[in-house]
CSV table of C-alpha atoms in Angstrom, one decimal:
chain,number,residue,atom,x,y,z
A,1,MET,CA,-23.6,-28.3,76.4
A,2,ASN,CA,-26.9,-30.1,76.0
A,3,ILE,CA,-28.3,-29.2,72.6
A,4,LEU,CA,-31.5,-30.1,70.9
A,5,PHE,CA,-32.1,-29.5,67.2
A,6,ILE,CA,-35.8,-29.7,66.1
A,7,ASN,CA,-37.0,-29.8,62.5
A,8,SER,CA,-40.7,-30.6,61.8
A,9,ILE,CA,-40.4,-30.7,58.0
A,10,GLY,CA,-42.5,-33.3,56.2
A,11,LYS,CA,-41.3,-36.8,56.7
A,12,ASP,CA,-40.6,-37.4,53.0
A,13,LYS,CA,-38.7,-34.1,52.5
A,14,PHE,CA,-35.0,-33.8,52.8
A,15,GLY,CA,-32.9,-30.9,51.6
A,16,GLY,CA,-30.0,-28.7,52.4
A,17,GLY,CA,-31.5,-27.4,55.6
A,18,GLU,CA,-32.0,-30.9,56.9
A,19,LYS,CA,-28.5,-32.0,55.9
A,20,TRP,CA,-27.1,-28.9,57.7
A,21,MET,CA,-28.9,-29.8,60.9
A,22,VAL,CA,-27.6,-33.4,60.9
A,23,ASN,CA,-24.1,-32.3,60.0
A,24,ALA,CA,-24.1,-29.7,62.7
A,25,ALA,CA,-25.5,-32.2,65.3
A,26,SER,CA,-22.9,-34.8,64.3
A,27,SER,CA,-19.9,-32.4,64.4
A,28,LEU,CA,-21.0,-30.9,67.8
A,29,SER,CA,-21.4,-34.5,69.2
A,30,ALA,CA,-17.8,-35.2,68.0
A,31,ARG,CA,-16.7,-32.2,70.1
A,32,ASP,CA,-18.1,-33.9,73.3
A,33,HIS,CA,-21.4,-32.2,73.6
A,34,ASN,CA,-24.7,-34.0,74.3
A,35,VAL,CA,-26.6,-33.4,71.1
A,36,MET,CA,-30.0,-34.6,70.0
A,37,LEU,CA,-32.1,-34.1,66.9
A,38,ALA,CA,-35.9,-34.4,66.8
A,39,SER,CA,-38.3,-34.6,63.9
A,40,LYS,CA,-41.3,-36.6,62.7
A,41,LYS,CA,-41.6,-40.3,63.0
A,42,ASN,CA,-40.0,-42.2,60.1
A,43,SER,CA,-38.8,-39.0,58.6
A,44,ARG,CA,-35.8,-38.9,56.2
A,45,ILE,CA,-34.0,-36.5,58.4
A,46,LEU,CA,-34.2,-38.9,61.4
A,47,GLN,CA,-33.0,-41.8,59.2
A,48,TYR,CA,-30.1,-39.8,57.9
A,49,ALA,CA,-29.2,-38.6,61.4
A,50,GLU,CA,-29.2,-42.2,62.7
A,51,LYS,CA,-26.8,-43.2,60.0
A,52,LYS,CA,-24.5,-40.4,61.2
A,53,GLY,CA,-24.7,-41.7,64.8
A,54,VAL,CA,-26.8,-38.7,66.0
A,55,LYS,CA,-29.2,-39.4,68.9
A,56,THR,CA,-32.7,-39.0,67.6
A,57,TYR,CA,-36.1,-38.4,69.1
A,58,VAL,CA,-39.6,-38.2,67.6
A,59,ILE,CA,-41.4,-34.9,68.2
A,60,GLU,CA,-44.5,-34.3,66.1
A,61,ILE,CA,-45.3,-30.6,65.5
A,62,HIS,CA,-48.1,-30.1,62.9
A,63,SER,CA,-49.4,-26.6,63.5
A,64,ASP,CA,-48.3,-23.1,64.5
A,65,ILE,CA,-50.2,-23.3,67.8
A,66,SER,CA,-50.5,-26.4,70.0
A,67,PRO,CA,-50.9,-25.7,73.7
A,68,PHE,CA,-50.8,-29.3,74.7
A,69,LYS,CA,-47.7,-30.0,72.6
A,70,THR,CA,-46.0,-26.9,74.0
A,71,PHE,CA,-46.7,-28.2,77.5
A,72,GLN,CA,-45.3,-31.7,76.6
A,73,ILE,CA,-42.1,-30.3,75.0
A,74,SER,CA,-41.6,-27.9,77.9
A,75,ARG,CA,-41.6,-30.7,80.4
A,76,TRP,CA,-39.2,-32.7,78.4
A,77,LEU,CA,-36.8,-29.8,77.9
A,78,ASN,CA,-36.8,-29.2,81.6
A,79,LYS,CA,-36.3,-32.9,82.5
A,80,ASN,CA,-33.3,-33.2,80.1
A,81,LYS,CA,-31.7,-29.9,81.1
A,82,ILE,CA,-31.5,-28.6,77.6
A,83,ASP,CA,-29.2,-25.6,77.4
A,84,ILE,CA,-29.7,-24.7,73.7
A,85,LEU,CA,-32.7,-25.3,71.4
A,86,ILE,CA,-32.2,-24.7,67.7
A,87,CYS,CA,-35.4,-24.6,65.7
A,88,ASN,CA,-35.8,-25.0,61.9
A,89,LEU,CA,-39.3,-23.9,60.8
A,90,ASN,CA,-41.3,-21.0,62.0
A,91,LYS,CA,-43.8,-23.4,63.6
A,92,ASP,CA,-41.0,-25.1,65.5
A,93,VAL,CA,-40.2,-21.7,67.0
A,94,ARG,CA,-43.8,-21.0,67.9
A,95,VAL,CA,-44.5,-24.4,69.5
A,96,ALA,CA,-41.1,-25.5,70.8
A,97,GLY,CA,-39.7,-22.0,71.3
A,98,LEU,CA,-42.6,-21.1,73.5
A,99,ALA,CA,-42.1,-24.4,75.4
A,100,ALA,CA,-38.4,-23.5,75.9
A,101,LYS,CA,-39.3,-20.1,77.4
A,102,ILE,CA,-41.8,-21.9,79.8
A,103,ALA,CA,-39.1,-24.4,80.7
A,104,GLY,CA,-36.5,-21.8,81.3
A,105,THR,CA,-34.2,-23.2,78.5
A,106,PRO,CA,-31.3,-20.6,78.5
A,107,VAL,CA,-30.9,-20.2,74.8
A,108,VAL,CA,-33.4,-20.5,71.9
A,109,LEU,CA,-32.2,-20.0,68.3
A,110,ALA,CA,-33.8,-20.1,64.9
A,111,ARG,CA,-31.8,-21.4,62.0
A,112,HIS,CA,-32.7,-19.9,58.6
A,113,GLY,CA,-31.1,-21.5,55.6
A,114,MET,CA,-33.1,-19.2,53.4
A,115,LEU,CA,-35.4,-16.2,53.9
A,116,LEU,CA,-38.0,-17.6,56.3
A,117,CYS,CA,-38.9,-14.2,57.8
A,118,SER,CA,-40.9,-11.6,55.9
A,119,LYS,CA,-42.2,-8.2,57.1
A,120,LYS,CA,-45.2,-9.7,58.8
A,121,TRP,CA,-46.2,-9.0,62.4
A,122,LYS,CA,-46.3,-12.7,63.3
A,123,HIS,CA,-42.7,-13.2,62.2
A,124,LYS,CA,-41.6,-10.1,64.2
A,125,LEU,CA,-43.5,-11.3,67.3
A,126,THR,CA,-42.3,-14.9,67.0
A,127,LEU,CA,-38.6,-14.1,66.4
A,128,THR,CA,-38.2,-11.2,68.8
A,129,LYS,CA,-40.2,-12.7,71.7
A,130,LEU,CA,-39.4,-16.5,71.5
A,131,THR,CA,-35.8,-16.6,70.3
A,132,ASP,CA,-32.4,-15.2,71.4
A,133,GLY,CA,-31.0,-15.0,67.9
A,134,ILE,CA,-31.0,-16.3,64.3
A,135,ILE,CA,-28.3,-18.4,62.6
A,136,THR,CA,-28.1,-18.0,58.9
A,137,ASN,CA,-25.7,-19.0,56.2
A,138,SER,CA,-25.3,-15.9,54.0
A,139,ASN,CA,-24.6,-12.2,54.4
A,140,THR,CA,-27.4,-11.4,52.0
A,141,ILE,CA,-30.0,-12.8,54.3
A,142,GLN,CA,-28.4,-11.0,57.3
A,143,LYS,CA,-28.6,-7.7,55.4
A,144,THR,CA,-32.2,-8.3,54.5
A,145,TYR,CA,-33.2,-9.0,58.1
A,146,ALA,CA,-31.2,-5.9,59.3
A,147,GLY,CA,-33.3,-3.8,56.9
A,148,TYR,CA,-36.5,-4.8,58.8
A,149,GLY,CA,-35.3,-2.8,61.8
A,150,TRP,CA,-36.5,-5.4,64.3
A,151,PHE,CA,-33.4,-7.0,65.6
A,152,PRO,CA,-30.5,-5.8,67.8
A,153,THR,CA,-27.0,-5.7,66.4
A,154,ASP,CA,-25.6,-9.3,66.1
A,155,PHE,CA,-29.0,-10.9,66.6
A,156,VAL,CA,-28.5,-12.5,63.2
A,157,LYS,CA,-25.3,-14.5,63.0
A,158,VAL,CA,-23.8,-15.7,59.7
A,159,ILE,CA,-22.1,-19.1,59.9
A,160,TYR,CA,-21.2,-20.5,56.5
A,161,ASN,CA,-22.3,-24.0,55.8
A,162,GLY,CA,-19.6,-26.7,55.9
A,163,ILE,CA,-19.1,-29.9,54.0
A,164,VAL,CA,-17.1,-33.0,54.5
A,165,ILE,CA,-15.5,-33.9,51.2
A,166,PRO,CA,-15.9,-37.7,50.9
A,167,GLU,CA,-13.0,-39.9,49.8
A,168,ASP,CA,-13.1,-42.7,47.3
A,169,VAL,CA,-16.4,-41.7,45.7
A,170,GLU,CA,-17.2,-44.3,43.0
A,171,GLN,CA,-18.7,-42.2,40.1
A,172,VAL,CA,-21.8,-43.1,38.2
A,173,ASP,CA,-20.8,-44.4,34.7
A,174,PHE,CA,-23.0,-42.1,32.6
A,175,GLN,CA,-21.3,-43.2,29.4
A,176,ALA,CA,-22.6,-46.8,29.8
A,177,ARG,CA,-26.1,-45.4,29.7
A,178,PHE,CA,-25.6,-42.4,27.5
A,179,PRO,CA,-22.6,-43.2,25.2
A,180,GLY,CA,-21.0,-40.2,23.6
A,181,LYS,CA,-23.2,-37.7,25.5
A,182,LYS,CA,-22.1,-34.9,27.8
A,183,ILE,CA,-24.0,-34.9,31.1
A,184,ILE,CA,-25.4,-31.8,32.7
A,185,TYR,CA,-26.5,-32.7,36.2
A,186,SER,CA,-28.9,-31.1,38.7
A,187,ALA,CA,-30.5,-32.2,42.0
A,188,GLY,CA,-33.3,-30.9,44.3
A,189,ARG,CA,-36.9,-31.1,45.2
A,190,LEU,CA,-39.2,-30.9,42.2
A,191,SER,CA,-40.8,-27.7,43.4
A,192,GLU,CA,-41.3,-24.2,42.0
A,193,GLN,CA,-38.4,-22.9,44.1
A,194,LYS,CA,-35.9,-25.1,42.3
A,195,GLY,CA,-36.7,-23.7,38.8
A,196,PHE,CA,-36.6,-26.9,36.9
A,197,ASN,CA,-39.2,-25.6,34.4
A,198,TYR,CA,-36.6,-23.0,33.3
A,199,LEU,CA,-33.9,-25.7,33.1
A,200,ILE,CA,-36.2,-27.6,30.8
A,201,GLU,CA,-36.6,-24.5,28.7
A,202,ALA,CA,-32.8,-24.1,28.5
A,203,ALA,CA,-32.5,-27.7,27.4
A,204,GLN,CA,-35.1,-27.1,24.7
A,205,ILE,CA,-33.1,-24.1,23.4
A,206,LEU,CA,-29.9,-26.2,23.4
A,207,ARG,CA,-31.6,-29.2,21.8
A,208,LYS,CA,-32.2,-27.1,18.7
A,209,LYS,CA,-28.5,-26.5,18.3
A,210,ARG,CA,-27.0,-29.9,19.2
A,211,ASN,CA,-28.0,-33.4,20.3
A,212,ASP,CA,-25.1,-34.5,22.4
A,213,LEU,CA,-26.3,-33.1,25.8
A,214,VAL,CA,-28.2,-35.1,28.4
A,215,PHE,CA,-29.8,-33.3,31.4
A,216,PHE,CA,-30.0,-35.6,34.4
A,217,VAL,CA,-31.9,-34.7,37.5
A,218,SER,CA,-32.0,-36.4,41.0
A,219,GLY,CA,-35.1,-35.4,43.0
A,220,GLU,CA,-38.7,-36.0,43.6
A,221,GLY,CA,-41.7,-33.7,44.5
A,222,LYS,CA,-45.2,-32.5,43.8
A,223,LEU,CA,-44.3,-31.1,40.4
A,224,ALA,CA,-42.9,-34.4,39.1
A,225,SER,CA,-45.8,-35.2,36.7
A,226,ILE,CA,-46.1,-31.6,35.5
A,227,LEU,CA,-42.4,-31.3,34.8
A,228,GLN,CA,-42.3,-34.7,33.0
A,229,LYS,CA,-45.2,-33.5,30.8
A,230,GLN,CA,-43.2,-30.4,30.0
A,231,VAL,CA,-40.3,-32.6,29.0
A,232,ASP,CA,-42.5,-34.8,26.8
A,233,ASP,CA,-44.2,-31.8,25.2
A,234,ALA,CA,-40.8,-30.3,24.4
A,235,GLY,CA,-39.7,-33.6,22.7
A,236,LEU,CA,-36.9,-34.0,25.3
A,237,ARG,CA,-37.7,-37.5,26.6
A,238,GLU,CA,-34.4,-38.9,25.5
A,239,SER,CA,-32.3,-36.0,26.6
A,240,PHE,CA,-33.9,-34.8,29.9
A,241,VAL,CA,-34.1,-37.5,32.6
A,242,PHE,CA,-35.8,-37.3,36.0
A,243,GLU,CA,-34.2,-40.2,37.9
A,244,GLY,CA,-36.0,-39.8,41.3
A,245,PHE,CA,-34.7,-39.3,44.8
A,246,ALA,CA,-31.0,-40.1,45.5
A,247,GLY,CA,-29.8,-40.3,49.1
A,248,ASP,CA,-26.2,-39.8,48.0
A,249,ILE,CA,-25.6,-37.5,45.0
A,250,PHE,CA,-21.8,-37.5,45.2
A,251,PRO,CA,-21.4,-40.4,42.7
A,252,TYR,CA,-23.6,-38.5,40.2
A,253,LEU,CA,-21.7,-35.3,40.7
A,254,LYS,CA,-18.4,-37.0,40.2
A,255,GLY,CA,-19.6,-38.6,37.0
A,256,CYS,CA,-21.2,-35.6,35.3
A,257,ASP,CA,-19.5,-32.9,33.2
A,258,LEU,CA,-21.3,-29.8,34.6
A,259,PHE,CA,-23.7,-29.0,37.4
A,260,VAL,CA,-26.5,-26.5,37.1
A,261,LEU,CA,-28.6,-24.8,39.8
A,262,ALA,CA,-31.7,-23.3,38.4
A,263,SER,CA,-33.3,-22.1,41.7
A,264,LEU,CA,-35.4,-19.0,42.1
A,265,PHE,CA,-34.2,-18.5,45.7
A,266,GLU,CA,-32.0,-20.2,48.1
A,267,GLY,CA,-29.8,-19.6,51.2
A,268,MET,CA,-26.4,-20.9,50.8
A,269,PRO,CA,-27.0,-23.7,48.2
A,270,ASN,CA,-25.5,-26.9,49.7
A,271,VAL,CA,-25.8,-28.7,46.4
A,272,VAL,CA,-23.5,-26.2,44.7
A,273,MET,CA,-21.0,-26.7,47.5
A,274,GLU,CA,-21.2,-30.4,47.0
A,275,ALA,CA,-20.7,-30.1,43.2
A,276,MET,CA,-17.6,-27.9,43.8
A,277,ALA,CA,-16.3,-30.4,46.3
A,278,MET,CA,-16.4,-33.0,43.5
A,279,ALA,CA,-14.3,-30.6,41.3
A,280,LYS,CA,-17.2,-29.8,39.0
A,281,PRO,CA,-17.8,-26.4,37.4
A,282,VAL,CA,-21.2,-24.9,38.2
A,283,VAL,CA,-23.7,-22.8,36.3
A,284,ALA,CA,-25.9,-21.2,39.0
A,285,THR,CA,-28.7,-18.7,39.2
A,286,ASP,CA,-27.9,-15.5,41.2
A,287,VAL,CA,-29.6,-16.5,44.4
A,288,ASN,CA,-28.7,-15.7,48.0
A,289,GLY,CA,-25.3,-17.1,48.9
A,290,ALA,CA,-24.3,-18.0,45.3
A,291,ARG,CA,-21.8,-15.1,45.0
A,292,GLU,CA,-20.4,-15.8,48.5
A,293,LEU,CA,-19.9,-19.4,47.6
A,294,MET,CA,-18.8,-19.2,44.0
A,295,GLN,CA,-16.4,-16.9,42.1
A,296,ASP,CA,-18.2,-15.9,38.9
A,297,GLY,CA,-16.0,-16.7,35.9
A,298,LYS,CA,-13.5,-18.7,38.0
A,299,THR,CA,-15.4,-21.6,39.6
A,300,GLY,CA,-18.3,-21.4,37.3
A,301,LEU,CA,-20.8,-18.9,35.9
A,302,ILE,CA,-23.7,-17.1,37.6
A,303,VAL,CA,-26.8,-16.2,35.6
A,304,PRO,CA,-30.1,-14.4,36.4
A,305,PRO,CA,-32.9,-16.5,37.8
A,306,SER,CA,-35.9,-17.3,35.5
A,307,ASP,CA,-33.8,-16.8,32.4
A,308,PRO,CA,-33.5,-19.9,30.3
A,309,GLU,CA,-31.8,-18.0,27.5
A,310,SER,CA,-28.9,-16.9,29.8
A,311,MET,CA,-28.7,-20.4,31.3
A,312,ALA,CA,-28.5,-22.0,27.9
A,313,SER,CA,-25.9,-19.5,26.8
A,314,ALA,CA,-23.7,-20.1,29.9
A,315,ILE,CA,-23.8,-23.9,29.4
A,316,LEU,CA,-23.0,-23.5,25.7
A,317,GLY,CA,-20.1,-21.2,26.5
A,318,ILE,CA,-18.2,-23.7,28.6
A,319,ILE,CA,-19.4,-27.3,28.0
A,320,ASP,CA,-17.0,-27.9,25.1
A,321,ASP,CA,-13.9,-26.4,26.7
A,322,THR,CA,-12.4,-29.4,28.6
A,323,LEU,CA,-9.5,-27.5,30.0
A,324,LEU,CA,-11.7,-24.7,31.3
A,325,LEU,CA,-14.1,-27.2,32.9
A,326,GLU,CA,-11.2,-28.8,34.7
A,327,GLU,CA,-9.7,-25.5,35.8
A,328,MET,CA,-13.1,-24.3,37.1
A,329,GLY,CA,-13.6,-27.6,38.9
A,330,ALA,CA,-10.2,-27.5,40.5
A,331,LEU,CA,-10.6,-23.9,41.7
A,332,GLY,CA,-14.1,-24.7,43.1
A,333,LYS,CA,-12.8,-27.7,45.1
A,334,GLN,CA,-9.9,-25.6,46.5
A,335,ARG,CA,-12.3,-22.9,47.5
A,336,VAL,CA,-14.6,-25.3,49.4
A,337,ALA,CA,-11.7,-26.9,51.2
A,338,GLN,CA,-10.4,-23.5,52.3
A,339,HIS,CA,-13.6,-21.6,53.2
A,340,PHE,CA,-16.4,-24.1,53.6
A,341,SER,CA,-15.0,-27.1,55.5
A,342,MET,CA,-17.0,-28.9,58.2
A,343,GLU,CA,-14.2,-28.1,60.7
A,344,ASN,CA,-14.6,-24.4,60.1
A,345,MET,CA,-18.4,-24.5,60.4
A,346,SER,CA,-18.2,-26.7,63.6
A,347,GLU,CA,-15.7,-24.4,65.2
A,348,ASN,CA,-17.7,-21.2,64.4
A,349,LEU,CA,-21.0,-22.8,65.5
A,350,GLU,CA,-19.5,-24.1,68.8
A,351,LYS,CA,-18.0,-20.7,69.5
A,352,HIS,CA,-21.3,-18.9,68.9
A,353,LEU,CA,-23.3,-21.3,71.0
A,354,ARG,CA,-20.8,-21.0,73.9
A,355,GLU,CA,-21.0,-17.2,73.7
A,356,MET,CA,-24.8,-17.3,73.7
A,357,LEU,CA,-24.9,-19.6,76.6
A,358,ARG,CA,-22.3,-17.7,78.6
A,359,GLY,CA,-24.5,-14.6,78.3
A,360,LYS,CA,-27.3,-16.5,79.9
A,361,LYS,CA,-25.6,-18.6,82.6
A,362,PRO,CA,-23.2,-17.9,85.5
A,363,SER,CA,-19.5,-18.1,84.4
A,364,ASN,CA,-18.9,-21.1,86.7
A,365,ASP,CA,-21.7,-23.3,85.1
A,366,LYS,CA,-20.0,-26.6,84.4
A,367,ARG,CA,-22.1,-27.1,81.2
A,368,LEU,CA,-19.8,-24.6,79.5
A,369,GLU,CA,-16.9,-27.0,79.9
A,370,LYS,CA,-15.7,-29.0,76.9
A,371,LYS,CA,-16.5,-32.4,78.6
A,372,GLU,CA,-19.6,-32.8,80.6
A,373,THR,CA,-21.9,-35.2,82.3
A,374,VAL,CA,-24.9,-35.9,80.0
A,375,PRO,CA,-28.4,-37.1,80.9
A,376,SER,CA,-29.4,-40.7,80.0
A,377,SER,CA,-30.5,-41.1,76.5
A,378,PRO,CA,-31.6,-43.8,74.0
A,379,GLY,CA,-29.2,-45.7,71.7
A,380,GLN,CA,-27.7,-43.6,68.9
A,381,HIS,CA,-29.4,-45.7,66.2
A,382,ALA,CA,-33.0,-45.7,67.2
A,383,ALA,CA,-35.4,-42.8,67.5
A,384,LYS,CA,-37.3,-42.7,70.7
A,385,ASN,CA,-40.9,-41.6,70.4
A,386,ILE,CA,-41.3,-39.1,73.2
A,387,LEU,CA,-44.0,-36.7,72.1
């Protein structure tokens, strides 16, 4: 199959959805498909994809409607005989999805790592007219979309995220920097969605009871200065640290004592999966996918969103129980290995894509075979500026 992933997220943004696309592209490439990933020039997702050996292209989509860009993409899709286009953002569907329909691309899919579709007419029009289906990562999102009454049965397909558990991770030595302290780690964009303001409030509650906890956050974003001011005003400068962006958080996860997710909404939170893969217990808010990924009380604790008191109480309830932390971490790692492996995700994704393409093409189409002749393409480690 000739597959193009397109993701027009801001060039400095990189989160779970972007990591999923790169991992999906890489795993499908390993299964002998011709896979490409397109995004904005010099974007983090393209840089990450190139490191993973994924073929990359530059496609700039800046608005919901762009007739000339749609025309350009349509010509390129046709020239490269793309079988399947997988779009990330709604504007990707509107511009590239329309281009695919013009080009006669057999299958167009939207990938929703969180609730990207609300009950608005433009979402209904976009997704029912320009795509053949939606891939999501949690049953809660599927059920929400089913409630809209727009989509046929099986239009929304749940494929759980997968993860490669890295070997030989060298953990960050937090004790060298914070001797005698217990490290509560979190990571994500510094945006309202991630709920770091509530995590700061939880830290403030706990600081009144003890002084041996350090909250350490990897991430950057538009709320950086606002959140830092909240930390300073709360007198937490020494015990709540914003470290900035980290391309690889596994060393931090391995070195911490507990991971906390404070998000207000998510899809299937990759960062929780990564924490569990590093055998760390998790305190997470009750967002989409959390209960499908975690086992409350076994691999960690689930608390209500926007509730710093509950979050502080959950942290306090387990942070001093070394045996419980180890048990929760071990069960979490085991759960990820059994149910959320990259191999499982790749197999389920490939099967779904084949089924979608089989429904659009004659059964003797050679592009459904495992090995295929692929069109000429640029080197795997340099993005080609095409559009």
